[in-house]
Tab-separated table of C-alpha atoms in Angstrom:
chain	number	residue	atom	x	y	z
A	1	MET	CA	158.308	173.800	79.013
A	2	ARG	CA	156.570	176.203	81.442
A	3	LEU	CA	154.966	173.735	83.840
A	4	ASN	CA	152.643	176.285	85.477
A	5	ASP	CA	151.110	177.373	82.179
A	6	LEU	CA	150.437	174.118	80.377
A	7	HIS	CA	147.305	173.805	78.255
A	8	TRP	CA	144.920	171.020	79.204
A	9	TYR	CA	141.700	169.660	77.748
A	10	ALA	CA	138.987	167.824	79.691
A	11	THR	CA	136.950	165.778	77.228
A	12	ALA	CA	133.211	165.278	77.653
A	13	ALA	CA	130.271	163.587	75.946
A	14	PHE	CA	128.006	165.736	73.773
A	15	GLY	CA	125.826	167.992	75.902
A	16	LEU	CA	128.025	167.797	79.002
A	17	GLU	CA	130.681	170.356	78.018
A	18	GLY	CA	129.068	173.130	80.077
A	19	ILE	CA	128.869	170.925	83.165
A	20	VAL	CA	132.568	170.033	82.880
A	21	SER	CA	133.438	173.701	82.355
A	22	ALA	CA	131.524	174.635	85.532
A	23	GLU	CA	133.317	171.867	87.460
A	24	LEU	CA	136.712	173.186	86.349
A	25	LYS	CA	135.786	176.714	87.437
A	26	ARG	CA	134.716	175.439	90.859
A	27	LEU	CA	138.118	173.749	91.124
A	28	GLY	CA	139.740	177.142	90.528
A	29	MET	CA	141.274	176.359	87.137
A	30	ARG	CA	142.447	179.234	84.917
A	31	ASP	CA	141.271	180.241	81.447
A	32	VAL	CA	138.414	177.744	81.426
A	33	GLN	CA	136.607	177.636	78.091
A	34	ALA	CA	133.921	175.159	77.016
A	35	GLU	CA	133.827	173.964	73.414
A	36	SER	CA	132.407	171.069	71.449
A	37	GLY	CA	133.774	167.887	72.955
A	38	GLY	CA	135.030	169.275	76.265
A	39	ALA	CA	136.594	172.243	78.043
A	40	ARG	CA	140.072	173.772	78.023
A	41	PHE	CA	141.982	175.121	80.993
A	42	THR	CA	145.483	176.335	81.883
A	43	GLY	CA	147.486	175.016	84.803
A	44	SER	CA	150.307	172.944	86.219
A	45	PRO	CA	150.571	169.146	86.358
A	46	ALA	CA	149.268	169.405	89.931
A	47	ASP	CA	146.177	171.235	88.633
A	48	ALA	CA	145.625	168.472	86.081
A	49	PHE	CA	145.938	165.839	88.800
A	50	ARG	CA	143.307	167.638	90.895
A	51	ALA	CA	141.070	167.658	87.824
A	52	CYS	CA	141.586	163.899	87.418
A	53	LEU	CA	140.689	163.381	91.070
A	54	TRP	CA	137.621	165.611	91.222
A	55	LEU	CA	135.922	165.845	87.819
A	56	ARG	CA	132.650	163.925	87.920
A	57	SER	CA	131.371	164.396	84.359
A	58	ALA	CA	134.532	164.480	82.207
A	59	ASP	CA	135.881	161.469	80.301
A	60	ARG	CA	139.593	162.314	80.203
A	61	VAL	CA	142.160	165.027	80.966
A	62	LEU	CA	144.655	165.591	78.148
A	63	LEU	CA	147.794	167.720	77.936
A	64	ILE	CA	147.739	169.656	74.644
A	65	LEU	CA	151.274	169.490	73.241
A	66	ALA	CA	150.616	171.092	69.849
A	67	GLU	CA	147.651	172.272	67.833
A	68	ARG	CA	147.803	173.657	64.310
A	69	GLU	CA	146.425	173.228	60.816
A	70	ALA	CA	147.939	170.270	58.970
A	71	ARG	CA	146.663	169.599	55.451
A	72	THR	CA	149.513	167.338	54.352
A	73	PHE	CA	151.448	164.513	55.969
A	74	GLU	CA	154.577	166.654	55.795
A	75	GLU	CA	152.873	169.443	57.746
A	76	LEU	CA	151.779	166.912	60.343
A	77	PHE	CA	155.311	165.491	60.561
A	78	GLN	CA	156.860	168.932	61.092
A	79	LEU	CA	154.228	169.870	63.695
A	80	VAL	CA	154.944	166.765	65.764
A	81	LYS	CA	158.700	167.131	65.350
A	82	SER	CA	158.541	170.734	66.651
A	83	ILE	CA	157.466	169.510	70.112
A	84	ALA	CA	160.308	169.329	72.686
A	85	TRP	CA	159.833	165.614	73.342
A	86	GLU	CA	163.204	165.353	75.061
A	87	GLU	CA	161.863	167.595	77.863
A	88	LEU	CA	158.792	165.399	78.355
A	89	LEU	CA	159.802	161.785	77.768
A	90	PRO	CA	162.476	159.839	79.664
A	91	ARG	CA	164.984	157.943	77.542
A	92	ASP	CA	163.262	154.597	78.100
A	93	ALA	CA	159.675	155.913	77.792
A	94	ARG	CA	157.095	153.824	75.985
A	95	PHE	CA	154.915	156.090	73.834
A	96	PRO	CA	152.056	154.342	71.995
A	97	VAL	CA	150.120	156.625	69.616
A	98	THR	CA	146.366	156.407	69.096
A	99	GLY	CA	144.542	158.498	66.499
A	100	LYS	CA	141.268	159.702	65.043
A	101	CYS	CA	140.306	161.740	61.985
A	102	ALA	CA	137.067	163.539	61.157
A	103	ARG	CA	136.375	165.764	58.137
A	104	SER	CA	140.097	166.076	57.466
A	105	GLN	CA	142.081	165.769	54.250
A	106	LEU	CA	144.298	163.301	56.121
A	107	MET	CA	141.692	160.565	56.568
A	108	SER	CA	144.005	157.596	57.151
A	109	VAL	CA	144.216	157.174	60.923
A	110	ARG	CA	146.921	154.527	60.619
A	111	ASP	CA	149.131	156.782	58.471
A	112	CYS	CA	148.688	159.704	60.879
A	113	GLN	CA	149.704	157.477	63.787
A	114	ALA	CA	152.763	156.192	61.924
A	115	ILE	CA	153.886	159.694	60.908
A	116	THR	CA	153.439	160.972	64.459
A	117	LYS	CA	155.500	158.101	65.847
A	118	LYS	CA	158.215	158.602	63.216
A	119	ALA	CA	158.494	162.337	63.973
A	120	ILE	CA	158.871	161.691	67.715
A	121	VAL	CA	161.517	159.033	67.165
A	122	GLU	CA	163.477	161.248	64.775
A	123	ARG	CA	163.432	164.177	67.224
A	124	LEU	CA	164.521	162.016	70.181
A	125	ARG	CA	167.250	160.168	68.296
A	126	HIS	CA	168.736	163.501	67.207
A	127	ALA	CA	168.394	165.094	70.682
A	128	TRP	CA	169.927	162.135	72.509
A	129	ARG	CA	172.358	161.084	69.753
A	130	VAL	CA	171.197	157.481	69.813
A	131	ASP	CA	170.215	155.025	67.081
A	132	TRP	CA	167.596	153.086	69.043
A	133	LEU	CA	164.892	153.841	71.634
A	134	PRO	CA	164.202	150.890	73.975
A	135	GLU	CA	160.627	151.869	75.025
A	136	THR	CA	160.810	149.656	78.114
A	137	GLY	CA	159.854	152.240	80.744
A	138	VAL	CA	156.787	154.211	81.819
A	139	THR	CA	153.939	154.472	79.316
A	140	TYR	CA	153.081	157.927	77.935
A	141	PRO	CA	149.752	157.521	76.059
A	142	LEU	CA	149.806	159.908	73.085
A	143	ASP	CA	147.062	160.761	70.618
A	144	VAL	CA	146.953	162.507	67.246
A	145	SER	CA	143.536	163.931	66.444
A	146	LEU	CA	142.584	165.645	63.194
A	147	HIS	CA	139.325	167.530	62.936
A	148	GLY	CA	138.620	169.916	60.087
A	149	ASP	CA	142.322	169.854	59.060
A	150	VAL	CA	143.452	170.991	62.525
A	151	ALA	CA	145.817	168.526	64.167
A	152	ARG	CA	145.960	168.247	67.948
A	153	ILE	CA	148.710	166.237	69.648
A	154	THR	CA	147.878	165.283	73.235
A	155	LEU	CA	149.190	163.263	76.169
A	156	ASP	CA	146.585	161.392	78.234
A	157	ALA	CA	146.958	162.154	81.940
A	158	CYS	CA	144.406	159.550	83.047
A	159	GLY	CA	145.284	156.156	81.606
A	160	GLU	CA	141.893	154.504	82.037
A	161	ALA	CA	138.957	156.859	81.398
A	162	LEU	CA	137.680	158.894	84.341
A	163	ASN	CA	134.409	156.959	84.529
A	164	ARG	CA	136.457	154.026	85.819
A	165	ARG	CA	135.956	154.877	89.486
A	166	GLY	CA	136.860	151.366	90.601
A	167	TYR	CA	133.586	150.285	92.206
A	168	ARG	CA	131.776	148.796	89.197
A	169	THR	CA	133.270	145.464	88.184
A	170	TRP	CA	129.984	143.889	87.050
A	171	ASN	CA	127.578	145.361	84.499
A	172	GLY	CA	123.874	144.828	84.102
A	173	GLU	CA	121.947	144.682	80.835
A	174	ALA	CA	121.981	148.463	80.192
A	175	PRO	CA	124.559	150.089	82.468
A	176	LEU	CA	124.560	153.859	82.934
A	177	ARG	CA	128.051	155.296	82.590
A	178	GLU	CA	129.319	156.829	85.826
A	179	THR	CA	130.102	160.202	84.249
A	180	LEU	CA	126.611	160.444	82.733
A	181	ALA	CA	125.023	159.464	86.053
A	182	ALA	CA	126.946	162.263	87.781
A	183	SER	CA	125.791	164.695	85.082
A	184	LEU	CA	122.144	163.710	85.488
A	185	LEU	CA	122.418	164.489	89.189
A	186	GLU	CA	123.914	167.880	88.368
A	187	ILE	CA	121.165	168.738	85.850
A	188	SER	CA	118.345	167.494	88.085
A	189	PRO	CA	116.736	169.464	90.960
A	190	TRP	CA	118.443	167.113	93.452
A	191	ARG	CA	121.099	168.546	95.739
A	192	PRO	CA	122.840	167.018	98.777
A	193	GLY	CA	120.396	167.291	101.668
A	194	LEU	CA	117.333	166.266	99.654
A	195	ALA	CA	116.015	162.706	99.601
A	196	LEU	CA	116.781	160.777	96.411
A	197	HIS	CA	115.149	157.577	95.196
A	198	ASP	CA	115.918	155.703	91.971
A	199	PRO	CA	112.857	153.535	91.162
A	200	CYS	CA	114.714	151.713	88.330
A	201	CYS	CA	118.070	151.560	90.095
A	202	GLY	CA	119.588	148.639	88.181
A	203	THR	CA	123.182	148.155	89.322
A	204	GLY	CA	123.166	151.293	91.509
A	205	THR	CA	125.360	153.747	89.597
A	206	LEU	CA	123.137	156.830	90.096
A	207	LEU	CA	122.887	156.198	93.841
A	208	ILE	CA	126.624	155.678	94.282
A	209	GLU	CA	127.429	158.862	92.361
A	210	ALA	CA	124.922	160.750	94.543
A	211	ALA	CA	126.605	159.365	97.658
A	212	PHE	CA	130.010	160.516	96.405
A	213	LYS	CA	128.647	164.015	95.848
A	214	GLN	CA	126.880	164.087	99.207
A	215	ALA	CA	129.994	162.890	101.068
A	216	ARG	CA	132.338	165.235	99.153
A	217	ARG	CA	134.278	162.248	97.909
A	218	ALA	CA	136.569	162.790	94.942
A	219	PRO	CA	135.490	160.257	92.268
A	220	GLY	CA	139.100	159.310	91.550
A	221	LEU	CA	140.185	159.080	95.187
A	222	PHE	CA	141.069	155.383	95.184
A	223	ARG	CA	142.269	154.808	91.611
A	224	PRO	CA	145.642	155.431	89.919
A	225	PHE	CA	146.281	157.824	87.022
A	226	ALA	CA	148.868	157.531	84.260
A	227	MET	CA	150.356	160.936	85.060
A	228	GLU	CA	151.485	159.776	88.507
A	229	GLN	CA	154.478	158.197	86.742
A	230	PHE	CA	155.257	161.090	84.395
A	231	SER	CA	158.626	162.793	84.814
A	232	ILE	CA	156.965	166.253	84.934
A	233	PHE	CA	154.961	165.262	88.037
A	234	SER	CA	156.158	163.775	91.323
A	235	GLN	CA	154.527	161.002	93.324
A	236	GLU	CA	154.993	163.185	96.408
A	237	GLU	CA	152.694	165.822	94.889
A	238	ALA	CA	150.172	163.125	93.999
A	239	ASP	CA	150.209	161.764	97.554
A	240	THR	CA	149.686	165.262	99.001
A	241	LEU	CA	146.732	166.045	96.728
A	242	ARG	CA	145.183	162.651	97.371
A	243	ALA	CA	145.534	163.130	101.129
A	244	GLU	CA	143.840	166.544	100.884
A	245	ALA	CA	140.951	164.972	98.979
A	246	LYS	CA	140.691	162.148	101.482
A	247	ALA	CA	140.464	164.664	104.348
A	248	GLN	CA	137.333	166.179	102.726
A	249	TYR	CA	135.567	162.826	102.396
A	250	ASP	CA	132.929	162.401	105.105
A	251	PRO	CA	130.644	159.357	104.680
A	252	GLU	CA	128.584	160.500	107.678
A	253	ARG	CA	127.038	163.134	105.399
A	254	ILE	CA	125.292	160.423	103.341
A	255	HIS	CA	121.569	160.084	104.062
A	256	ASP	CA	118.182	159.546	102.390
A	257	LEU	CA	119.544	157.713	99.340
A	258	SER	CA	117.532	154.676	98.260
A	259	GLY	CA	116.603	152.677	95.205
A	260	SER	CA	114.373	149.878	94.031
A	261	ASP	CA	113.985	147.608	91.027
A	262	ILE	CA	111.634	144.832	90.008
A	263	ALA	CA	114.483	142.501	88.947
A	264	ALA	CA	116.608	140.607	91.463
A	265	GLU	CA	119.778	140.168	89.368
A	266	PRO	CA	120.690	143.870	88.934
A	267	LEU	CA	119.942	144.468	92.626
A	268	THR	CA	122.491	141.805	93.533
A	269	LEU	CA	125.053	143.691	91.443
A	270	ALA	CA	123.976	147.008	92.991
A	271	LYS	CA	124.651	145.682	96.479
A	272	ARG	CA	128.095	144.456	95.404
A	273	HIS	CA	128.918	147.816	93.848
A	274	ILE	CA	127.791	149.682	96.969
A	275	VAL	CA	130.134	147.551	99.083
A	276	GLN	CA	132.998	147.989	96.590
A	277	ALA	CA	132.454	151.759	96.739
A	278	GLN	CA	132.938	151.471	100.521
A	279	LEU	CA	129.352	152.602	101.079
A	280	GLY	CA	127.964	149.461	102.708
A	281	GLY	CA	124.947	150.235	104.922
A	282	ARG	CA	124.606	153.797	103.614
A	283	ILE	CA	122.381	153.180	100.567
A	284	MET	CA	119.223	151.059	100.804
A	285	VAL	CA	118.083	149.108	97.726
A	286	THR	CA	115.046	146.829	97.660
A	287	GLN	CA	113.209	144.619	95.184
A	288	GLN	CA	109.872	146.273	94.557
A	289	PRO	CA	107.602	146.858	91.558
A	290	LEU	CA	107.012	150.456	90.525
A	291	GLU	CA	103.237	150.032	90.867
A	292	THR	CA	103.375	149.528	94.644
A	293	LEU	CA	106.284	151.814	95.524
A	294	GLN	CA	105.340	154.216	98.321
A	295	LEU	CA	107.849	156.307	100.247
A	296	THR	CA	107.418	158.210	103.487
A	297	GLY	CA	109.257	161.227	104.814
A	298	ALA	CA	110.097	164.644	103.408
A	299	PRO	CA	109.688	165.230	99.643
A	300	GLY	CA	112.713	164.680	97.447
A	301	VAL	CA	113.602	163.725	93.886
A	302	PHE	CA	113.031	160.586	91.824
A	303	ILE	CA	115.697	160.038	89.162
A	304	ALA	CA	115.363	157.083	86.828
A	305	ASN	CA	117.063	155.443	83.877
A	306	PRO	CA	114.161	153.208	82.801
A	307	PRO	CA	114.312	150.756	79.873
A	308	TYR	CA	114.119	152.536	76.507
A	309	GLY	CA	112.226	149.908	74.513
A	310	GLU	CA	114.851	149.768	71.755
A	311	ARG	CA	113.538	146.341	70.783
A	312	LEU	CA	109.983	146.333	69.425
A	313	SER	CA	109.071	143.420	71.697
A	314	ASP	CA	109.907	145.556	74.753
A	315	ARG	CA	108.302	148.815	73.605
A	316	LYS	CA	104.785	148.246	74.983
A	317	THR	CA	106.148	147.252	78.383
A	318	CYS	CA	108.325	150.371	78.506
A	319	GLU	CA	105.452	152.638	77.529
A	320	LYS	CA	103.354	151.257	80.390
A	321	LEU	CA	106.293	151.834	82.729
A	322	TYR	CA	106.517	155.508	81.677
A	323	ALA	CA	102.832	155.956	82.542
A	324	GLU	CA	103.536	154.280	85.872
A	325	LEU	CA	106.244	156.847	86.582
A	326	HIS	CA	103.550	159.546	86.312
A	327	ARG	CA	101.367	157.684	88.816
A	328	LEU	CA	104.405	157.312	91.101
A	329	LYS	CA	104.885	161.078	91.110
A	330	ASP	CA	101.150	161.653	91.748
A	331	ARG	CA	101.405	159.399	94.830
A	332	HIS	CA	104.221	161.577	96.184
A	333	PRO	CA	103.097	165.244	96.326
A	334	GLY	CA	106.012	167.674	96.470
A	335	TRP	CA	108.460	165.288	94.803
A	336	SER	CA	110.252	166.037	91.518
A	337	LEU	CA	110.761	163.291	88.943
A	338	CYS	CA	113.481	163.014	86.289
A	339	ALA	CA	113.965	160.301	83.689
A	340	ILE	CA	116.329	159.736	80.769
A	341	SER	CA	115.086	157.871	77.695
A	342	SER	CA	115.703	157.507	73.969
A	343	HIS	CA	112.012	156.740	73.360
A	344	PRO	CA	110.627	159.559	71.155
A	345	GLY	CA	107.167	159.264	72.717
A	346	PHE	CA	108.189	159.417	76.373
A	347	GLU	CA	106.114	162.519	77.210
A	348	ARG	CA	103.057	161.098	75.439
A	349	CYS	CA	103.340	157.839	77.391
A	350	TYR	CA	104.008	159.673	80.648
A	351	GLY	CA	100.914	161.787	80.050
A	352	ARG	CA	102.357	165.286	80.379
A	353	LYS	CA	105.015	167.476	78.831
A	354	ALA	CA	108.133	167.889	80.951
A	355	ASP	CA	108.949	171.197	82.615
A	356	LYS	CA	112.448	170.946	81.144
A	357	VAL	CA	114.100	168.691	78.558
A	358	ARG	CA	117.858	168.286	78.042
A	359	ARG	CA	119.301	166.400	75.039
A	360	LEU	CA	122.128	164.027	75.975
A	361	TYR	CA	123.791	160.839	74.771
A	362	ASN	CA	123.857	157.547	76.640
A	363	GLY	CA	126.699	155.882	74.787
A	364	ARG	CA	125.700	156.246	71.127
A	365	LEU	CA	122.007	156.576	71.873
A	366	GLU	CA	120.533	160.061	71.527
A	367	CYS	CA	118.373	160.596	74.593
A	368	ASN	CA	116.332	163.243	76.369
A	369	PHE	CA	116.459	163.925	80.088
A	370	TYR	CA	112.940	164.866	81.208
A	371	ILE	CA	112.495	166.937	84.376
A	372	TYR	CA	109.104	167.203	86.111
A	373	ARG	CA	109.296	169.578	89.062
């Protein structure tokens, strides 16, 4: 196994593949290529660990162990068995197998998982001349994915998904995923140095992600990753890379980040999350209705994740709120305004077509991100 030339895959939600690809290029990764569902790159385990630390918009980083067409269970078995598992897994490794199938002749996920597990066990028992594998040691999370009859066998470097930054332990009614919040900031006109206000800030995710970006803080700086215990990667390397990331983090760079919301409960959670993100005193959130919100100072950017009105009983209220966002922008000449919503009539309710629209997904909801410059 050539450790410097391993093939990795950073997964991403639909519409965010290009953002993740650009992030990988900025990190100096080799052979970066965006595709549906994520972006590939070539590198060492240390490169993958840096990706885990620094990627803001990706969901996971996976090591691609094998990828080939498999139309029968026998072809899948032989593909998995061809991998040099004895070079990757310690003798006591625990290796659970997850799976997914889409538009494949092998549509039974459970059978694909069982065949993958059986092929690994058979290879290891033969390589180590043993009859039994204890599986009492470090966990190596494996996945078998079949899409269009192409099987991909991967090892998850992250453990918990990359959106688990560690600061959000309470969720509001409609939480915005951390990776999507980071992507909205990237797509928007906001850049570190400009003022940012979230007028529907909820539990504060957008503001915290903006603070991380402004302070050059690696999103994964204070959380563990599964690969830190892998035999192909040393804890010493992990400690060095984490220390380098920590040296770049400068909270004094955080300024002009604020938010407001009409509801008290999500603001309570926002304040807790800000403290848990070690950003206490650096982000101001206040309880204030949109109708009376008035900011002073240099122009900046409003970014909002307002209610979508998915329930009919809430739709009229949401439509009035969208119109209020337009009035908010009119009260602040020179400011840009961005909002994400699944409501098909957002522009009609707002009262003007957006300068730019980007289709994204918030969970399973198809949304549009509207940008008014």
